[in-house]
PDB file of C-alpha atoms and ligand atoms in Angstrom:
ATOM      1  CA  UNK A   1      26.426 -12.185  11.797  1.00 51.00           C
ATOM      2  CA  UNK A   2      23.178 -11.609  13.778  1.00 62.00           C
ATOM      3  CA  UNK A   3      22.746 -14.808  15.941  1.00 80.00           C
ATOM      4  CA  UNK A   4      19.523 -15.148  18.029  1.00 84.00           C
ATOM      5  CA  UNK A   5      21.848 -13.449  21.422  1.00 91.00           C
ATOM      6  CA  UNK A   6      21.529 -10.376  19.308  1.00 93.00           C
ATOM      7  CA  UNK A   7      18.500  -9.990  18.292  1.00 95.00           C
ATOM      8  CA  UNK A   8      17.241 -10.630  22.296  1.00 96.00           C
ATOM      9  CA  UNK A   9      20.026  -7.581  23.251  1.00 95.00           C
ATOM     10  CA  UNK A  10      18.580  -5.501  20.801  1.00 95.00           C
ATOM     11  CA  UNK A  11      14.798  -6.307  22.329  1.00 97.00           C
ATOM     12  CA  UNK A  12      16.486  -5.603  25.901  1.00 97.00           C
ATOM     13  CA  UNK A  13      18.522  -2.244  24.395  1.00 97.00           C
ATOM     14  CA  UNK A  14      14.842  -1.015  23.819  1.00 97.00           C
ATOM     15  CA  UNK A  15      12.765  -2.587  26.890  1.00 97.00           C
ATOM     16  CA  UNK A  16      11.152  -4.930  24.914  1.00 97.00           C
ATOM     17  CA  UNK A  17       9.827  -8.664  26.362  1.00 97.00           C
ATOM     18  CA  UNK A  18      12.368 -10.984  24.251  1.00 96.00           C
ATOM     19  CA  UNK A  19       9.821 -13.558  22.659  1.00 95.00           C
ATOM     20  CA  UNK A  20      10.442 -16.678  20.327  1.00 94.00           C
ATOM     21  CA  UNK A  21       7.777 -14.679  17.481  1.00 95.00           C
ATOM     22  CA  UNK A  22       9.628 -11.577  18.210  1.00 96.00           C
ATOM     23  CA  UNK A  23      13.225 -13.181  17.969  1.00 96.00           C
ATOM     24  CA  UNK A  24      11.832 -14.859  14.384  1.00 96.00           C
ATOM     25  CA  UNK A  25      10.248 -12.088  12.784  1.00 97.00           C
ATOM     26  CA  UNK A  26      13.593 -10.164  13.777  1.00 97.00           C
ATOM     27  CA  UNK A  27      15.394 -12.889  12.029  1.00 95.00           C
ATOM     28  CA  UNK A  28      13.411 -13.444   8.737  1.00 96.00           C
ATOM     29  CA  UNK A  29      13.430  -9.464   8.619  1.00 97.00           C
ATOM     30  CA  UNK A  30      17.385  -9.514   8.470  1.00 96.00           C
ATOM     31  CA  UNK A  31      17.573 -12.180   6.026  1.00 95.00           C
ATOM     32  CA  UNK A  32      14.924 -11.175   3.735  1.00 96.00           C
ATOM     33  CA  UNK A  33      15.553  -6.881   3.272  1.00 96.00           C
ATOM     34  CA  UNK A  34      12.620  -5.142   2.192  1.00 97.00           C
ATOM     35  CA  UNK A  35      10.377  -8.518   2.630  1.00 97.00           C
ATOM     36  CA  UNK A  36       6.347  -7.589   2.472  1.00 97.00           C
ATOM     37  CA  UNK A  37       4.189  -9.057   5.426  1.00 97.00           C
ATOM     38  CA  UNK A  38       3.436 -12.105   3.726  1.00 96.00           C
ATOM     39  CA  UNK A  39       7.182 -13.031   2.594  1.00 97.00           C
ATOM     40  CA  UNK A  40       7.669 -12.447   6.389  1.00 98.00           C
ATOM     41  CA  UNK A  41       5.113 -14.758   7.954  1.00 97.00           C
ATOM     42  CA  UNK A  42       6.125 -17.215   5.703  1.00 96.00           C
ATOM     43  CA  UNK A  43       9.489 -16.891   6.575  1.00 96.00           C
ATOM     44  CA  UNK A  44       8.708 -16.929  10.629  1.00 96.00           C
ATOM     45  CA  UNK A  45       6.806 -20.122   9.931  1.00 95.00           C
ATOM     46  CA  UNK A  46       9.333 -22.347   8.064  1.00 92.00           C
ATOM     47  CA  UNK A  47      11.022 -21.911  11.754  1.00 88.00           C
ATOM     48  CA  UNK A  48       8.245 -21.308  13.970  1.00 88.00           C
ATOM     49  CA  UNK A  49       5.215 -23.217  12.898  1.00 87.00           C
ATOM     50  CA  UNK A  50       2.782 -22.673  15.455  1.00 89.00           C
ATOM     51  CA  UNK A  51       3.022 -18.479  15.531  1.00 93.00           C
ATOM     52  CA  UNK A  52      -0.039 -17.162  13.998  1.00 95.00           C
ATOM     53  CA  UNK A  53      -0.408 -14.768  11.735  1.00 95.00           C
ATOM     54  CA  UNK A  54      -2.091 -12.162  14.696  1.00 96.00           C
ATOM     55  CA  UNK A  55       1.614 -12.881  16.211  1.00 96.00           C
ATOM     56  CA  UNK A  56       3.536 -11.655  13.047  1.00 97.00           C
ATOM     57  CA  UNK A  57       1.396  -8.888  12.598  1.00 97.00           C
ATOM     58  CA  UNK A  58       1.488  -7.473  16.372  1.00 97.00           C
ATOM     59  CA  UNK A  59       5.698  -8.005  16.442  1.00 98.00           C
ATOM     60  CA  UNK A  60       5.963  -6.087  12.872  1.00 98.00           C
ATOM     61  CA  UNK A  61       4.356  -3.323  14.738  1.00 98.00           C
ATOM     62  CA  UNK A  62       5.530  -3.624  18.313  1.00 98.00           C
ATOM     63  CA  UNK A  63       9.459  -3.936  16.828  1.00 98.00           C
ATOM     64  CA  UNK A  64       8.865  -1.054  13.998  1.00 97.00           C
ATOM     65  CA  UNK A  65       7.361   1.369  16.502  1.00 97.00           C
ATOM     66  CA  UNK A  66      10.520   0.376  19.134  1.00 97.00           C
ATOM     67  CA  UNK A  67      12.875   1.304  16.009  1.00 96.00           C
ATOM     68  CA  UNK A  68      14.153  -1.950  15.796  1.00 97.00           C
ATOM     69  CA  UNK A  69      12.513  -2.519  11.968  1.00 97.00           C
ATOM     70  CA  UNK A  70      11.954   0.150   9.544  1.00 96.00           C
ATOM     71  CA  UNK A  71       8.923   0.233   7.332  1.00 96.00           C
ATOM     72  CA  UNK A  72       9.017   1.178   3.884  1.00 95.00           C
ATOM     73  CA  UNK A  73       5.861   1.821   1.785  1.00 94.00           C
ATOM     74  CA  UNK A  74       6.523   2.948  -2.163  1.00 93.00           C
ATOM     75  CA  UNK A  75       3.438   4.114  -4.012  1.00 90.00           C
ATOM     76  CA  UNK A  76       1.736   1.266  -5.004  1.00 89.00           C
ATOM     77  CA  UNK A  77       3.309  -1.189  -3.101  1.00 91.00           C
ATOM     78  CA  UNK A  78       2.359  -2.993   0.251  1.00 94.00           C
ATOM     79  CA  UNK A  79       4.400  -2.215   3.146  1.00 96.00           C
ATOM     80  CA  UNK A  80       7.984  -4.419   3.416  1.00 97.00           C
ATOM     81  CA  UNK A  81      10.406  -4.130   6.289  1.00 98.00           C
ATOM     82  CA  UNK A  82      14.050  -4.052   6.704  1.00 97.00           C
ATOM     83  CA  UNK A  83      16.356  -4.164   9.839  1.00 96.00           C
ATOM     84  CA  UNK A  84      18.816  -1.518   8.633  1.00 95.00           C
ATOM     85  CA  UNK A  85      17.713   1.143  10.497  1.00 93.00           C
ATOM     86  CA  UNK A  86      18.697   4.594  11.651  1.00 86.00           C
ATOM     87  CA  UNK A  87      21.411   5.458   8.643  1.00 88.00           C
ATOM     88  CA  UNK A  88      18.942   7.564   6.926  1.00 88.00           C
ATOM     89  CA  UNK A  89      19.318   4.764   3.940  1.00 93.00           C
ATOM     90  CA  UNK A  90      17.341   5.557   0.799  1.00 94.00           C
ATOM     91  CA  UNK A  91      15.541   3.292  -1.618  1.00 96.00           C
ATOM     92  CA  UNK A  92      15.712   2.515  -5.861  1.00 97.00           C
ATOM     93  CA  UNK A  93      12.504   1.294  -6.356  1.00 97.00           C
ATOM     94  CA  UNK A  94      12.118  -0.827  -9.998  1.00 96.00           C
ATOM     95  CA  UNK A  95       8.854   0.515 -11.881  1.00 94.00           C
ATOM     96  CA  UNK A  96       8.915  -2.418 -14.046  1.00 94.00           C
ATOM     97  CA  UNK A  97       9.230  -5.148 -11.648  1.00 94.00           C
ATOM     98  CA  UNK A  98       8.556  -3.516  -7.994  1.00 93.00           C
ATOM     99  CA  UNK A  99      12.240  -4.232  -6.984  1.00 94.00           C
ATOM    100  CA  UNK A 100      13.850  -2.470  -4.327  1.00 96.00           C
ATOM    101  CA  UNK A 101      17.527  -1.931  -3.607  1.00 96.00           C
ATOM    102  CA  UNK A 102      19.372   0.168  -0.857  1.00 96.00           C
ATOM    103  CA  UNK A 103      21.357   3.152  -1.753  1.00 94.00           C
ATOM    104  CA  UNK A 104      23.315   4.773   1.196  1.00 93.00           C
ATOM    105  CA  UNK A 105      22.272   8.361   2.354  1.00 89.00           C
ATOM    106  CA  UNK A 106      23.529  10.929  -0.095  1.00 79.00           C
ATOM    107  CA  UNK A 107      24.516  13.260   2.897  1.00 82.00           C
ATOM    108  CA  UNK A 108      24.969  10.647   5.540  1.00 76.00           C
ATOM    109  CA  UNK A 109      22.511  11.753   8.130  1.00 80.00           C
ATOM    110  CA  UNK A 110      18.691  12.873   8.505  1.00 82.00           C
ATOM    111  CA  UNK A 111      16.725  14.526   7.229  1.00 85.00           C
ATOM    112  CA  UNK A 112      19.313  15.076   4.538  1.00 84.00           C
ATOM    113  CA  UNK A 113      17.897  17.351   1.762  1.00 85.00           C
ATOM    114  CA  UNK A 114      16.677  20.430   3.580  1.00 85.00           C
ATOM    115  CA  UNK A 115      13.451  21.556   2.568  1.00 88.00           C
ATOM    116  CA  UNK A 116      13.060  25.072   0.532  1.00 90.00           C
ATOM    117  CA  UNK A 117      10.830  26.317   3.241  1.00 92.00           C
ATOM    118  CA  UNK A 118      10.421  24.339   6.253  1.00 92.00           C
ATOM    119  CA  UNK A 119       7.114  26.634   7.362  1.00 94.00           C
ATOM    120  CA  UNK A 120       7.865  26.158  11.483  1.00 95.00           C
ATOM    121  CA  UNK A 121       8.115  22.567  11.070  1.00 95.00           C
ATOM    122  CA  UNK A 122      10.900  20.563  12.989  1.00 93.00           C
ATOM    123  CA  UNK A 123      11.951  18.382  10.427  1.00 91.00           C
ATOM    124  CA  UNK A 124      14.002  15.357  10.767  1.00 88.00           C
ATOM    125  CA  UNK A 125      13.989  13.228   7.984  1.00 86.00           C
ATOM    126  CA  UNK A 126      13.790  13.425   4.170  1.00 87.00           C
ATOM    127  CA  UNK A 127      11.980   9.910   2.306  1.00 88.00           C
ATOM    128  CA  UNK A 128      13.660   9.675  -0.910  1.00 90.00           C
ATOM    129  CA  UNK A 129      12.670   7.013  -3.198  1.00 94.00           C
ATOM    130  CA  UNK A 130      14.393   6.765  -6.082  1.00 95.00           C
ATOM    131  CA  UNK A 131      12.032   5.533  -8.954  1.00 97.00           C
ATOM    132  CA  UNK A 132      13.307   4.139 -12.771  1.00 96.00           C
ATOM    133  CA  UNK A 133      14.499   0.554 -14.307  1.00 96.00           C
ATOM    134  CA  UNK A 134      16.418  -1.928 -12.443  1.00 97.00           C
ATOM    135  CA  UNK A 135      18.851  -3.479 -14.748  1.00 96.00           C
ATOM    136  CA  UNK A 136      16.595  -6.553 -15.752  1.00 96.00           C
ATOM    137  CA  UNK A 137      13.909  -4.533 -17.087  1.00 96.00           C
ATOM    138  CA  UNK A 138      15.696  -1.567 -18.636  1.00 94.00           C
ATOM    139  CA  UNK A 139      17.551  -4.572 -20.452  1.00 94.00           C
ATOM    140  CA  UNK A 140      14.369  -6.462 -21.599  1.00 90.00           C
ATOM    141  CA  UNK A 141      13.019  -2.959 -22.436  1.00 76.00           C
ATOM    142  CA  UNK A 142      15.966  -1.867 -24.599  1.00 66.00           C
ATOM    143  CA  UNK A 143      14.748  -3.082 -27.936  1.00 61.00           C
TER     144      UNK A 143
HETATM  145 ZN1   ZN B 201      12.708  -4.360 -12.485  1.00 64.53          ZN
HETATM  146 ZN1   ZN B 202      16.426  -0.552   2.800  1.00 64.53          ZN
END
């Protein structure tokens, strides 16, 4: 449902220059949830061929730090990047094969679990990763 007209309203919602590497790393981030940098610039370049990497990189970090991508980073993974952003989502994160699936906000909205001493701090959000098996590999564990 997110044509190229959206992804340039959401650049001009938050001030941002609406550019072709922008619009395609916007695009390969919606259609590839959770992809790491390199899933990404490969994606960007089956459609774009002459961004460079430098191009990727800088519009994974302009677009995350305008709140347009989120960045995820489990323990021992590299970072990956989704466009569902600002629900306070969570993450299952496989230990077997590095999978990662959504899992809606237990509470709904930020920061969610409220911390047993907060010690002065304004806190607004709660990272929960939820680490275990994904289905394939508790199943090829099982015997
Ligand atoms: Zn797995
Ligand atoms: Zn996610």
């Amino acid at each position: 449902m997110s044509t190229a007209t959206e992804f340039q309203q959401m650049l001009r919602g938050v001030s941002l220059r609406v550019t072709a590497p922008r619009i395609a790393v916007l695009s390969a981030v919606h259609d590839h949830p959770h992809a790491d940098t390199d899933s990404i610039i490969r994606a960007v370049r089956s459609r774009l061929s002459a961004v460079s990497h430098q191009a990727v990189y800088d519009s994974l970090r302009v677009l995350t730090a305008a709140g347009l991508l989120r960045c995820i980073q489990p323990s021992g993974s590299v970072a990956r990047y989704e466009t569902r952003v600002g629900d306070n989502h969570h993450h299952l994160v496989c230990r077997g094969c590095g999978s990662i699936a959504d899992v809606d906000c237990a509470v709904g909205e930020a920061p969610c679990l409220t911390a047993s001493d907060e010690r002065g701090f304004a806190v607004d959000e709660a990272e929960v990763i939820y680490w275990g098996m994904c289905p394939d590999c508790a199943a090829s564990h099982a015997d």
